[in-house]
Amino acid sequence: MSSRQILDPLFSTGQMAEVFSDRLRIQRMLDFEAALARAIVRAGIAPAKVSEAIQAGCLVEQYSLEVLGSEAPLAGNLAIPLVKALTTFVAKKDPKAAGFVHWGATSQDVIDTGLVLQLREALDLFGADLARLADTLAAMAKKHASVAMAGRTWLQQAPPVTLGLKIAGWLDAIERHRARLRELRPRVVVLQFGGAVGTLAALGEHGPKVARALAEELHLELPVIPWHAHRDRLAEVAAALGLLTGTLGKIARDISLLMQTEVGEVFEPGAPGRGGSSTMPHKRNPVGSASILAAAIRVPALVSVMLAAMVEEHERGLGGWQAEWATLPEICLLAHGGLARAAEIAGGLEADTTRMAANLKISHGMILAESVVFALAERVGRLEALGIVEGACREAAAKNRDLAAVLAEDSRVSQVLSREELAARLDPNRYLGAASEWIEGVLSARKESSK
Amino acid sequence: MSSRQILDPLFSTGQMAEVFSDRLRIQRMLDFEAALARAIVRAGIAPAKVSEAIQAGCLVEQYSLEVLGSEAPLAGNLAIPLVKALTTFVAKKDPKAAGFVHWGATSQDVIDTGLVLQLREALDLFGADLARLADTLAAMAKKHASVAMAGRTWLQQAPPVTLGLKIAGWLDAIERHRARLRELRPRVVVLQFGGAVGTLAALGEHGPKVARALAEELHLELPVIPWHAHRDRLAEVAAALGLLTGTLGKIARDISLLMQTEVGEVFEPGAPGRGGSSTMPHKRNPVGSASILAAAIRVPALVSVMLAAMVEEHERGLGGWQAEWATLPEICLLAHGGLARAAEIAGGLEADTTRMAANLKISHGMILAESVVFALAERVGRLEALGIVEGACREAAAKNRDLAAVLAEDSRVSQVLSREELAARLDPNRYLGAASEWIEGVLSARKESSK
Amino acid sequence: MSSRQILDPLFSTGQMAEVFSDRLRIQRMLDFEAALARAIVRAGIAPAKVSEAIQAGCLVEQYSLEVLGSEAPLAGNLAIPLVKALTTFVAKKDPKAAGFVHWGATSQDVIDTGLVLQLREALDLFGADLARLADTLAAMAKKHASVAMAGRTWLQQAPPVTLGLKIAGWLDAIERHRARLRELRPRVVVLQFGGAVGTLAALGEHGPKVARALAEELHLELPVIPWHAHRDRLAEVAAALGLLTGTLGKIARDISLLMQTEVGEVFEPGAPGRGGSSTMPHKRNPVGSASILAAAIRVPALVSVMLAAMVEEHERGLGGWQAEWATLPEICLLAHGGLARAAEIAGGLEADTTRMAANLKISHGMILAESVVFALAERVGRLEALGIVEGACREAAAKNRDLAAVLAEDSRVSQVLSREELAARLDPNRYLGAASEWIEGVLSARKESSK
Amino acid sequence: MSSRQILDPLFSTGQMAEVFSDRLRIQRMLDFEAALARAIVRAGIAPAKVSEAIQAGCLVEQYSLEVLGSEAPLAGNLAIPLVKALTTFVAKKDPKAAGFVHWGATSQDVIDTGLVLQLREALDLFGADLARLADTLAAMAKKHASVAMAGRTWLQQAPPVTLGLKIAGWLDAIERHRARLRELRPRVVVLQFGGAVGTLAALGEHGPKVARALAEELHLELPVIPWHAHRDRLAEVAAALGLLTGTLGKIARDISLLMQTEVGEVFEPGAPGRGGSSTMPHKRNPVGSASILAAAIRVPALVSVMLAAMVEEHERGLGGWQAEWATLPEICLLAHGGLARAAEIAGGLEADTTRMAANLKISHGMILAESVVFALAERVGRLEALGIVEGACREAAAKNRDLAAVLAEDSRVSQVLSREELAARLDPNRYLGAASEWIEGVLSARKESSK
C-alpha cells in the first residue's frame, strides 16, 4: 500500500499531522504502558526492575508499524498486537518483567489514554495558535477600525460597516472558542483506566491506587469513574472544533467574497506562485480560503460521526468506538489546518481601501437610504419617511441617478433637510453607528478575560 | 395544508413542542418588539404612549399564523410580514406610534432574539429534567450498587460489573452534560440587536443605550458586539444537545439490549398496552428506548446542519441562517423527548436480579477466567498463567464443562490455588474490583458540585 | 400543542406538504387496510361483506389525529392505535368484520406501504416539476446561447462563457436527476407485506396469494420478498433527492452570486414586495435562492440519517425505522420546495446583458490572457508565450492599463500578431470555444432521451 | 510527517488502498496528461514526437510525492505542481514538446479525470466482490432454507423465521446494490475535459475533436458537455456506496447480535487469535462485524459531505471541489473494507442450529402465540381469539408455564383445537409461512437478472 498523505499540506499542518501520525499514535500507547509499569511498581505489585525493563521496550522505533497494522484486523484493534510485540520484546531481556506488561489494563485503556495524550498535544497547539490568531485580529480590528466599507446582507449591499467591525466580529467569535476549549480541557485530559470492564478487578484491592499513580505518571487527571463506554468527553472535543471550523469557514467565506474580481476589497497575502492558475496567468486565487472552506464542509459531518458513535453497547462499543479512531484525528487535522491558514491569511491580509470607497458609491447612495429614512422619520414619522425614500430609490434606480439628487428635488425632503444635512446623511463615514464602540468592547473584553 | 405533529408525542414532549410551536415563535418575536418599544421610550426616542400602543399589539392571538406564513416566501422571512402586520394593527389605534414599530431593528434582530427567548425556556426545561434524571439515577446507582451482572464487551460476556456501576457511568455522563449546559448558558442567553448591518446606525448615537435598555427589558445579557453573522452561540446549544442525546442513546442501547428475550435482565416500566404488538400478544417492546435511539440517529446529523450553517456571508447569511430556523428547534424537541423518555424509563426500570445471576453462569465460569489468570500470575507469572487458563477455557468450551472443574484438574493450578480459593476466584460477587468505590466517587462528586 | 408549519411556505410547497400531512399519512395507512380487506376477500379468507364493512371505516375524517398521536408513545407506533380505532369503528356496525381488520398484517406493513403510497405521489410531483424545469432551462439555454459573460473560477474572473452554456450545464444535471428518479421508481413503488416477521405465517398457505392481490389492489409491484428490515429502497429516494437538492443549490449559488450588487448580471424575478428588507428600501434580496441554499445545507444531513438508519436489528429496527418517519418526508418537502423555487426563478430570470458586457471588461482584458497565450504559443512555444503574457499581465495590473495596449508594445508579440489579430484574440465573443456546440449537445441529448 | 495508514487493514482492503494511494492518484493524473498528448497529436495540433516525449515523463516514479504535496498549498491543488514538474521533466529532453504539456487543459480536467480513472478501477473491484458475496449468500440461503430460528422484532423474540430467509433478505438487498452500481456506471465513467472554464476555447475549433480523441485514448465516454461544476456524477457514487454500506451494516448488526453470549446462534468464522481479548482468554469478539459497523457509522456522514460539496460556485468550486478530494476515496475504502469483511464473514459463517432450536423454546411457546390466535380466529373470530391468547400468555408468563399447557386447559380452546392441533400450531417448524417461497423468489430473480 502507498500512503495517503499527499493532501496533508493542503488541508492540515505538519505539526498536527505529526501529533496524529501512526508513529505517535503508537508511541503514546507505549507511553501508557511505560507509565503503567511505573505505577504498578509504585503500588508494590511488581519489583522496581520491571518498570525499567518494560520502559526499555516503549520506543515506537522498536516496532514495525506495518506489522502492527497487518495484525490489527485479526485482533480487532491495535493494542493487542502492540502489547504482544512489547511483551515479546521485554521477554527477550527479562521474561519475568514481560509478565507484567499491560498489567490489569485492557486494550481500550491503552488506546483511549493514548488518544488523550495526543489530544493534550493537539489542544496545546490549538491554544497557542488561537491566541496568535486572536492577537493578529485584535491588531487588525484596531488598525481598520474606521475604514468604511459596504455592509452586505443577502449578498446585497447594505448600509456601511467598517473593516475593523467585521474583523472584531471574527475576533469575538474566536475568543468564545478559546473559552470553550479552556472549559472542556479538564473533561478531556483525563486518564482512562478500568481494565476489562471498568472495575479494575484484576488488580484486586490495588485498582484505585494504581489508577492514581498512573494518572500522576502521565500528568493526567484521574476521573471518579472510568469512562470507556461514555464518549462524550471525546465527542465534545470534536464538537468544539466543529464550532471553531464553522467560524473559520465564515471568515474564509467573507474573505473570498471580498476578493472577487468584481469586489476586490480584500486579498489573501500574495506570494510568488500563490493562487496561480495552470492556464490563466492573471489569476490570484483565494487558495487559503478554499482550504478552509473545504474543512468547513467536511468537519460538520465528521462531528456527526463522533456524536453517532456515542451510542455504545454496554462496557465496550461495537462499531462506535472503532468509528472514532480515524475520525477525531481527522477533525483535529482539518480544524488545525484551517486555523493555520486563517492565521496566515489574517497576518498578511491586504485591504484595498480605495476599492472599498469606490464600492460604497456604486449604489448611487442607495445603501444609505435607511439613514435618510430615519432622518426624515423624526420629522414626518417613519412610515411616511419610508414611503418617500422608497419612491426616491425606485426613481434613482430607474433613471440611474444619485439618490441624493432625487431626494433633493422632493419638497417633502428639502423642507426638513438642507442639502448639507442630506449630504451628511448620505456620507457612509457618518453612518457607522456604534461600530467603533463595538470594536472597543471586543478589545476590552479580551483584556478583561486575559487578566 | 394539514399539520405535521402527529409524531410529536412519540419523539418529543408537550412542553418542548409548546416552546417551539408556531404560536410561541411569533409571540417571542412580538415580545422583542414590545420590549424594543419600551426601550426606545426609556431612551427618550419616543414618547411614553408609544410603548403602550405597540405593546397592545404584541399578542400572537391578534394575528393569523397562516397569513404570516403565506407572506414569508415573498419577504424571505417571518419578521417582515409580522412587523407589517403589527404596524397595521398599531396604526389603527395610534398611527404615530405605528411609525415607531421595530425602530432601528432589522428582521434578524427580532428573529434571533425571539429564538434566544425560546432557547432560554428550553434550557430551563433541560436543566430541570436533567436534575430530575440525575437524582433518579443516583438513587438507582446506590440501590443496585452490589447487584452483580455480566459485563459485556463487543456484545460478549466479560467479567462482572454491577448494575449500580453501569448506572453510575450513565449518571457521571449526565452530570457532565449538566455542567456543559451551565457553561454555555451565558453565551446563549444574550440579546441580538444590531440593526441593518450590526452598527445600529439608524439609532444614531442612541444605539448602545437602546441596546442596553432592550437587554434589560428582556432580562438578557448584552453582548459586547452584535453576533448576527456569528452563529457559534446557537450551534453550541445544538452541539451540547447532540452530546446529551448521544448519552441518552447509549443508555437506551444498554437497556434495550438487556431487555432482549435472551437476556431479560432489565425492563422498561410496564403499563397496560405499553410496547404491545399489533400481532403478537406476548410482546413487551422497548418502545421508550426505540424513541431515544431514533433521536440518537437523527440529532447528530441535525447538529452537523447547525455547524455547516455557520459559514455565513458577510453581515447576513444566505441559506445558512435560514437553515437554522427549523433545525435548532427540532434538535431541542428530539433531545427533550429523549430526556423525558429516559427519565420515565429510569424511574420505573425493572431489574430481574435472578436472571442476572443466572446469566452470570451461562459461560460456565469463563467470564471469570481473568480472575484466575491474575491469581495464578502472582505465583507463576502472567504469561504462563494466561496459557494455563486459555487452555482450560478451550477445554471447558469444547466439552461444555465448568471452568472450575477443568482448572481443578490441572496440577499447575491445584498446586497454588486450593479448591476454595479457586471457587472464590470464580465467584462473580468477589470479582467486582473498585465498582463500589467508583459509584461512591460519582455520588460524592455530585454532592461536591452541587454545593 | 401548537402546530409547526408556519415555515412550510418558505421551504416547501403546498402540494408536498399535503402529501406528507398527518391527514394523508393516516389516510394512506387506511388505504392499505381497505385494500387488505379486499385482498382477503379475493383470497377467500373472508366473506365479501367484510371488505365493505372495513372500507367504510377507512376514511381519515372518521378519526381524531390528536388521539391517535397521543396513543402512539405507549404503542411505539401509529399503526397500533389506528388499527385499534378502525377495529372499534367497524365493530360498531359489523363485529364479525371487525375481526378481519388488519388480517395477517403487522404494524410495519401498514406504515411502510402507507409511506410507499405517499412516495408514489411525491415522485409524480417531482417528475412533473422536473420536466417543467428542464423545459424552461432548455428554452433559456437556447435563448442565451450566445450571450457572453465572464467565466468565474475560484470566484475570480476567468475566460468568458455564455449564459446559455451555464444554463445548459444546469439542465444537463437536471436531466440526469430525471433519469435517476426513473431508474429507482420500480425499486420503491412496491408493496411491503410480510406479517409479524416477514413470513406471512399467520395467513397459512394463503400468504403469497393475498400479497399478490394486495399489491394489485394498491397498484404496487409485488417484490420477491418482504423488505421491512432492508431500507435501501427508501434511503435511495433520500439519496436521489439529496443529489437533486445539491444541483438546485448549485444553481441558487450561481444566481445569488450573479445577483450581488457588484456583479448584477442576473436577477431573481421581481415582484412587489419580493425580497424587500425590513429596514432597507433599496434592496432586492435573492429570497428564492436563500430558500434553496437552506435546503442544500439541510438535506445532505437528512440523507445521512436515512443511511445511518439502515442498520436495523433482525426483523424490525429499534430506532432506525423510527428515525425514518419524519426524515424522509422532510427530505421530500425540502427538495420539492427547492425545485419549485428553482422553477419559479428560472421562469422569470432577468439577465442584464449590458452589465455582463461591462463586467467582461473590468479586468482590462486579462481574462482573455489565455487566448493570447495560445495564439503566441503556436509561433513561439507555449512556455515562452506564457512568460510573455504573464509579464504583460503584471504590468497591466500594476499600471492599471489595458492588456491589449501593453501587449501591443511588446515586439515579441507585435512580430507575430497584428494589432487586429490581437484585438480579435482579446474579444470575449470570439473566445467561446465549443460553448454553442456543448449547448446543442445537451439539447439534442434531451430530445434523444425523450423519444 | 509520518503516514496515517496503520488503520487501513482494519477498515479497508489492500486493493482499494492501492487504487486510492498517493502513488496511483498521481499516476492517473499522469495517464491523463499522456493521453492528452496523444490526443493533440491525433488532432494535428502537435507533431507525433511530442506525445512520445510527454509520455516518457508520465510515470509516477519519476516524481517526488513529498515535493508535489508540499507545493500544493501555494497552488491550491496538486495539478499545478505536477504539470510544472512534468513540463520540467519533458523540457530536459525535448523543450519543444514541453510546451505542449497539459495543452488546453486546466487543473480540474486532470484532477477530475484522474479521479474517474481511479473510480473505474474501484467500481470494477466492487462489481467483482459484490458478485462473489451474492454467490456466497445465495448458496447459504439455499443451505439454511429450512433452519428455523426465532424471528426478532424490537429485539424481542417474535414468530420464527429461517436462517435462509434472513440471508435471502440480505442477498435481495445486495442484488439491488449491484443493479444501482450498474446503472450509475455510464454516468460516472466519463471524461472531464473543458479547459479553463469548460469551453475548451484555448483549443480554438479543435476542442470537441481533441475531447473525443482524449476520451477514446482513456476508454471513457465523452459527455455532451463538460461537467466540472456539476458534481452529481461523483456524489452519486458516494450515495450508492452509502446505501451499500448501510446494508453491510445491517448484516453485521444481525450477526453480532446473533453472536451474543446469550444468543449464540451464529458466529463469525474462527481463526487462531481472531477476536481474542487482551485480558479475557475466553472471548471471541465479532471483530469483522465491528469493522463493518464502524464503516456504517462513518460513511453516511461522508456521503453528506459529497452532497453538501455539490453547491459549487460558477465554473469552479471554492471549498466544495476540494472537500471531495479525500472524502470520496475514504468512502470507497470504507465501503470496500466493509464488503470484504462481509464476504469473509459470510464465507465462513458458523451456524449453531442446536442453539437456534433451544432459543425457540425459551419463551415457553409464546412466540407462537400468533399462530394460535389465527387458528382460533377462524372459529371464534380474531378479537376473541386475541383475548383468549393474551390471557393465556399472561398466565404462562406469570407462572412460568408453557403456553401450550395453559391453552390446553382453556375450554374455549380445547373445544375447537385438539391437543395435537394445538401442538402443531405451536411447532415453530410449521409456522414458517412463505419463507421458502420467498427464498426461492430471491434465488430465481437473481438467475433472471443475470441472464
PDB file of C-alpha atoms in Angstrom, chain C residues 135-289:
ATOM      1  CA  ASP C 135     -38.200  22.640 -20.463  1.00  0.00           C
ATOM      2  CA  THR C 136     -37.699  26.119 -19.048  1.00  0.00           C
ATOM      3  CA  LEU C 137     -33.955  25.678 -18.815  1.00  0.00           C
ATOM      4  CA  ALA C 138     -33.821  24.303 -22.353  1.00  0.00           C
ATOM      5  CA  ALA C 139     -35.605  27.351 -23.696  1.00  0.00           C
ATOM      6  CA  MET C 140     -33.312  29.639 -21.712  1.00  0.00           C
ATOM      7  CA  ALA C 141     -30.147  27.862 -22.785  1.00  0.00           C
ATOM      8  CA  LYS C 142     -31.202  28.323 -26.380  1.00  0.00           C
ATOM      9  CA  LYS C 143     -32.182  31.938 -25.912  1.00  0.00           C
ATOM     10  CA  HIS C 144     -28.972  32.955 -24.149  1.00  0.00           C
ATOM     11  CA  ALA C 145     -26.691  30.656 -26.134  1.00  0.00           C
ATOM     12  CA  SER C 146     -24.533  33.489 -27.433  1.00  0.00           C
ATOM     13  CA  VAL C 147     -24.672  35.901 -24.515  1.00  0.00           C
ATOM     14  CA  ALA C 148     -21.071  36.152 -23.368  1.00  0.00           C
ATOM     15  CA  MET C 149     -20.343  36.636 -19.700  1.00  0.00           C
ATOM     16  CA  ALA C 150     -17.282  36.273 -17.551  1.00  0.00           C
ATOM     17  CA  GLY C 151     -16.470  32.740 -16.557  1.00  0.00           C
ATOM     18  CA  ARG C 152     -15.522  32.572 -12.917  1.00  0.00           C
ATOM     19  CA  THR C 153     -13.326  30.051 -11.176  1.00  0.00           C
ATOM     20  CA  TRP C 154     -12.332  30.268  -7.520  1.00  0.00           C
ATOM     21  CA  LEU C 155     -14.656  33.326  -7.535  1.00  0.00           C
ATOM     22  CA  GLN C 156     -12.168  35.073  -9.800  1.00  0.00           C
ATOM     23  CA  GLN C 157     -12.959  36.139 -13.314  1.00  0.00           C
ATOM     24  CA  ALA C 158     -11.698  33.687 -15.897  1.00  0.00           C
ATOM     25  CA  PRO C 159     -12.155  33.404 -19.675  1.00  0.00           C
ATOM     26  CA  PRO C 160     -15.680  34.002 -20.897  1.00  0.00           C
ATOM     27  CA  VAL C 161     -18.534  31.563 -21.055  1.00  0.00           C
ATOM     28  CA  THR C 162     -22.057  32.207 -22.221  1.00  0.00           C
ATOM     29  CA  LEU C 163     -25.141  32.438 -20.097  1.00  0.00           C
ATOM     30  CA  GLY C 164     -26.581  29.705 -22.282  1.00  0.00           C
ATOM     31  CA  LEU C 165     -23.640  27.440 -21.505  1.00  0.00           C
ATOM     32  CA  LYS C 166     -24.057  27.957 -17.782  1.00  0.00           C
ATOM     33  CA  ILE C 167     -27.741  27.126 -18.058  1.00  0.00           C
ATOM     34  CA  ALA C 168     -27.027  24.121 -20.278  1.00  0.00           C
ATOM     35  CA  GLY C 169     -24.789  22.810 -17.507  1.00  0.00           C
ATOM     36  CA  TRP C 170     -27.660  23.161 -15.044  1.00  0.00           C
ATOM     37  CA  LEU C 171     -30.016  21.456 -17.492  1.00  0.00           C
ATOM     38  CA  ASP C 172     -27.654  18.579 -18.159  1.00  0.00           C
ATOM     39  CA  ALA C 173     -27.545  17.837 -14.412  1.00  0.00           C
ATOM     40  CA  ILE C 174     -31.320  18.096 -14.098  1.00  0.00           C
ATOM     41  CA  GLU C 175     -31.729  15.562 -16.883  1.00  0.00           C
ATOM     42  CA  ARG C 176     -29.501  13.144 -15.002  1.00  0.00           C
ATOM     43  CA  HIS C 177     -31.690  13.551 -11.917  1.00  0.00           C
ATOM     44  CA  ARG C 178     -34.744  12.730 -14.007  1.00  0.00           C
ATOM     45  CA  ALA C 179     -33.023   9.563 -15.201  1.00  0.00           C
ATOM     46  CA  ARG C 180     -32.141   8.592 -11.637  1.00  0.00           C
ATOM     47  CA  LEU C 181     -35.698   9.032 -10.423  1.00  0.00           C
ATOM     48  CA  ARG C 182     -36.961   6.955 -13.326  1.00  0.00           C
ATOM     49  CA  GLU C 183     -34.486   4.211 -12.527  1.00  0.00           C
ATOM     50  CA  LEU C 184     -35.244   3.994  -8.822  1.00  0.00           C
ATOM     51  CA  ARG C 185     -39.027   4.118  -9.129  1.00  0.00           C
ATOM     52  CA  PRO C 186     -39.526   0.377  -9.668  1.00  0.00           C
ATOM     53  CA  ARG C 187     -37.416  -0.307  -6.599  1.00  0.00           C
ATOM     54  CA  VAL C 188     -39.541   1.989  -4.449  1.00  0.00           C
ATOM     55  CA  VAL C 189     -43.107   1.753  -5.576  1.00  0.00           C
ATOM     56  CA  VAL C 190     -43.525  -1.747  -4.187  1.00  0.00           C
ATOM     57  CA  LEU C 191     -45.699  -3.378  -1.582  1.00  0.00           C
ATOM     58  CA  GLN C 192     -44.432  -4.222   1.898  1.00  0.00           C
ATOM     59  CA  PHE C 193     -46.422  -7.087   3.340  1.00  0.00           C
ATOM     60  CA  GLY C 194     -44.799  -9.699   5.499  1.00  0.00           C
ATOM     61  CA  GLY C 195     -46.765 -10.031   8.711  1.00  0.00           C
ATOM     62  CA  ALA C 196     -45.075 -10.250  12.090  1.00  0.00           C
ATOM     63  CA  VAL C 197     -41.630 -11.249  10.855  1.00  0.00           C
ATOM     64  CA  GLY C 198     -41.853 -11.366   7.074  1.00  0.00           C
ATOM     65  CA  THR C 199     -43.161 -14.899   6.581  1.00  0.00           C
ATOM     66  CA  LEU C 200     -46.880 -14.125   6.436  1.00  0.00           C
ATOM     67  CA  ALA C 201     -47.219 -17.255   8.563  1.00  0.00           C
ATOM     68  CA  ALA C 202     -50.486 -16.057  10.042  1.00  0.00           C
ATOM     69  CA  LEU C 203     -52.025 -16.441   6.608  1.00  0.00           C
ATOM     70  CA  GLY C 204     -51.026 -20.063   6.396  1.00  0.00           C
ATOM     71  CA  GLU C 205     -50.688 -21.139   2.804  1.00  0.00           C
ATOM     72  CA  HIS C 206     -52.588 -18.075   1.593  1.00  0.00           C
ATOM     73  CA  GLY C 207     -49.754 -15.616   2.214  1.00  0.00           C
ATOM     74  CA  PRO C 208     -48.345 -15.120  -1.281  1.00  0.00           C
ATOM     75  CA  LYS C 209     -51.790 -15.092  -2.811  1.00  0.00           C
ATOM     76  CA  VAL C 210     -53.032 -12.384  -0.501  1.00  0.00           C
ATOM     77  CA  ALA C 211     -49.831 -10.448  -1.080  1.00  0.00           C
ATOM     78  CA  ARG C 212     -50.367 -10.566  -4.814  1.00  0.00           C
ATOM     79  CA  ALA C 213     -53.973  -9.448  -4.501  1.00  0.00           C
ATOM     80  CA  LEU C 214     -52.998  -6.663  -2.132  1.00  0.00           C
ATOM     81  CA  ALA C 215     -50.308  -5.390  -4.497  1.00  0.00           C
ATOM     82  CA  GLU C 216     -52.840  -5.359  -7.320  1.00  0.00           C
ATOM     83  CA  GLU C 217     -55.400  -3.525  -5.238  1.00  0.00           C
ATOM     84  CA  LEU C 218     -52.850  -0.808  -4.485  1.00  0.00           C
ATOM     85  CA  HIS C 219     -51.339  -0.815  -7.979  1.00  0.00           C
ATOM     86  CA  LEU C 220     -47.953  -1.563  -6.485  1.00  0.00           C
ATOM     87  CA  GLU C 221     -45.349  -4.024  -7.640  1.00  0.00           C
ATOM     88  CA  LEU C 222     -45.005  -7.179  -5.571  1.00  0.00           C
ATOM     89  CA  PRO C 223     -41.400  -7.748  -4.535  1.00  0.00           C
ATOM     90  CA  VAL C 224     -39.938 -11.255  -4.425  1.00  0.00           C
ATOM     91  CA  ILE C 225     -39.525 -10.994  -0.666  1.00  0.00           C
ATOM     92  CA  PRO C 226     -40.773  -8.590   2.015  1.00  0.00           C
ATOM     93  CA  TRP C 227     -38.210  -5.849   2.611  1.00  0.00           C
ATOM     94  CA  HIS C 228     -39.194  -4.498   6.049  1.00  0.00           C
ATOM     95  CA  ALA C 229     -35.708  -4.892   7.525  1.00  0.00           C
ATOM     96  CA  HIS C 230     -33.930  -3.617   4.405  1.00  0.00           C
ATOM     97  CA  ARG C 231     -34.351   0.100   3.975  1.00  0.00           C
ATOM     98  CA  ASP C 232     -32.228   0.721   0.912  1.00  0.00           C
ATOM     99  CA  ARG C 233     -35.358   1.229  -1.191  1.00  0.00           C
ATOM    100  CA  LEU C 234     -36.342   4.224   0.918  1.00  0.00           C
ATOM    101  CA  ALA C 235     -32.837   5.504   1.534  1.00  0.00           C
ATOM    102  CA  GLU C 236     -32.312   5.519  -2.222  1.00  0.00           C
ATOM    103  CA  VAL C 237     -35.152   8.011  -2.629  1.00  0.00           C
ATOM    104  CA  ALA C 238     -33.486  10.148   0.006  1.00  0.00           C
ATOM    105  CA  ALA C 239     -30.125   9.915  -1.734  1.00  0.00           C
ATOM    106  CA  ALA C 240     -31.551  10.766  -5.137  1.00  0.00           C
ATOM    107  CA  LEU C 241     -33.336  13.798  -3.705  1.00  0.00           C
ATOM    108  CA  GLY C 242     -30.097  14.721  -1.950  1.00  0.00           C
ATOM    109  CA  LEU C 243     -28.351  14.706  -5.303  1.00  0.00           C
ATOM    110  CA  LEU C 244     -31.131  16.791  -6.811  1.00  0.00           C
ATOM    111  CA  THR C 245     -31.001  19.295  -3.973  1.00  0.00           C
ATOM    112  CA  GLY C 246     -27.251  19.614  -4.482  1.00  0.00           C
ATOM    113  CA  THR C 247     -27.812  20.658  -8.079  1.00  0.00           C
ATOM    114  CA  LEU C 248     -30.561  23.068  -7.081  1.00  0.00           C
ATOM    115  CA  GLY C 249     -28.177  24.525  -4.515  1.00  0.00           C
ATOM    116  CA  LYS C 250     -25.524  24.950  -7.178  1.00  0.00           C
ATOM    117  CA  ILE C 251     -27.985  26.817  -9.382  1.00  0.00           C
ATOM    118  CA  ALA C 252     -29.050  29.018  -6.461  1.00  0.00           C
ATOM    119  CA  ARG C 253     -25.441  29.685  -5.544  1.00  0.00           C
ATOM    120  CA  ASP C 254     -24.715  30.795  -9.117  1.00  0.00           C
ATOM    121  CA  ILE C 255     -27.755  33.034  -9.267  1.00  0.00           C
ATOM    122  CA  SER C 256     -27.205  34.655  -5.902  1.00  0.00           C
ATOM    123  CA  LEU C 257     -23.570  35.341  -6.726  1.00  0.00           C
ATOM    124  CA  LEU C 258     -24.535  36.850 -10.073  1.00  0.00           C
ATOM    125  CA  MET C 259     -27.148  38.955  -8.319  1.00  0.00           C
ATOM    126  CA  GLN C 260     -24.621  40.598  -5.990  1.00  0.00           C
ATOM    127  CA  THR C 261     -24.713  44.372  -6.115  1.00  0.00           C
ATOM    128  CA  GLU C 262     -21.183  44.405  -7.501  1.00  0.00           C
ATOM    129  CA  VAL C 263     -21.938  41.862 -10.214  1.00  0.00           C
ATOM    130  CA  GLY C 264     -25.565  42.468 -11.141  1.00  0.00           C
ATOM    131  CA  GLU C 265     -25.791  40.194 -14.149  1.00  0.00           C
ATOM    132  CA  VAL C 266     -28.776  38.057 -13.354  1.00  0.00           C
ATOM    133  CA  PHE C 267     -31.767  38.547 -11.074  1.00  0.00           C
ATOM    134  CA  GLU C 268     -34.480  36.533  -9.487  1.00  0.00           C
ATOM    135  CA  PRO C 269     -37.817  37.618 -10.933  1.00  0.00           C
ATOM    136  CA  GLY C 270     -39.092  40.812  -9.369  1.00  0.00           C
ATOM    137  CA  ALA C 271     -42.452  41.202  -7.752  1.00  0.00           C
ATOM    138  CA  PRO C 272     -43.930  43.844  -5.483  1.00  0.00           C
ATOM    139  CA  GLY C 273     -42.535  43.213  -2.035  1.00  0.00           C
ATOM    140  CA  ARG C 274     -40.391  40.305  -3.118  1.00  0.00           C
ATOM    141  CA  GLY C 275     -37.051  40.255  -1.385  1.00  0.00           C
ATOM    142  CA  GLY C 276     -37.623  43.565   0.299  1.00  0.00           C
ATOM    143  CA  SER C 277     -35.895  44.475   3.518  1.00  0.00           C
ATOM    144  CA  SER C 278     -37.491  45.489   6.783  1.00  0.00           C
ATOM    145  CA  THR C 279     -35.059  48.395   7.038  1.00  0.00           C
ATOM    146  CA  MET C 280     -33.565  48.953   3.610  1.00  0.00           C
ATOM    147  CA  PRO C 281     -35.962  50.191   0.957  1.00  0.00           C
ATOM    148  CA  HIS C 282     -33.475  49.787  -1.881  1.00  0.00           C
ATOM    149  CA  LYS C 283     -32.872  46.115  -1.537  1.00  0.00           C
ATOM    150  CA  ARG C 284     -33.895  43.190  -3.683  1.00  0.00           C
ATOM    151  CA  ASN C 285     -32.829  40.081  -1.886  1.00  0.00           C
ATOM    152  CA  PRO C 286     -32.379  36.684  -3.540  1.00  0.00           C
ATOM    153  CA  VAL C 287     -35.024  35.173  -1.309  1.00  0.00           C
ATOM    154  CA  GLY C 288     -35.742  32.218  -3.550  1.00  0.00           C
ATOM    155  CA  SER C 289     -32.073  31.312  -3.761  1.00  0.00           C
TER     156      SER C 289
END
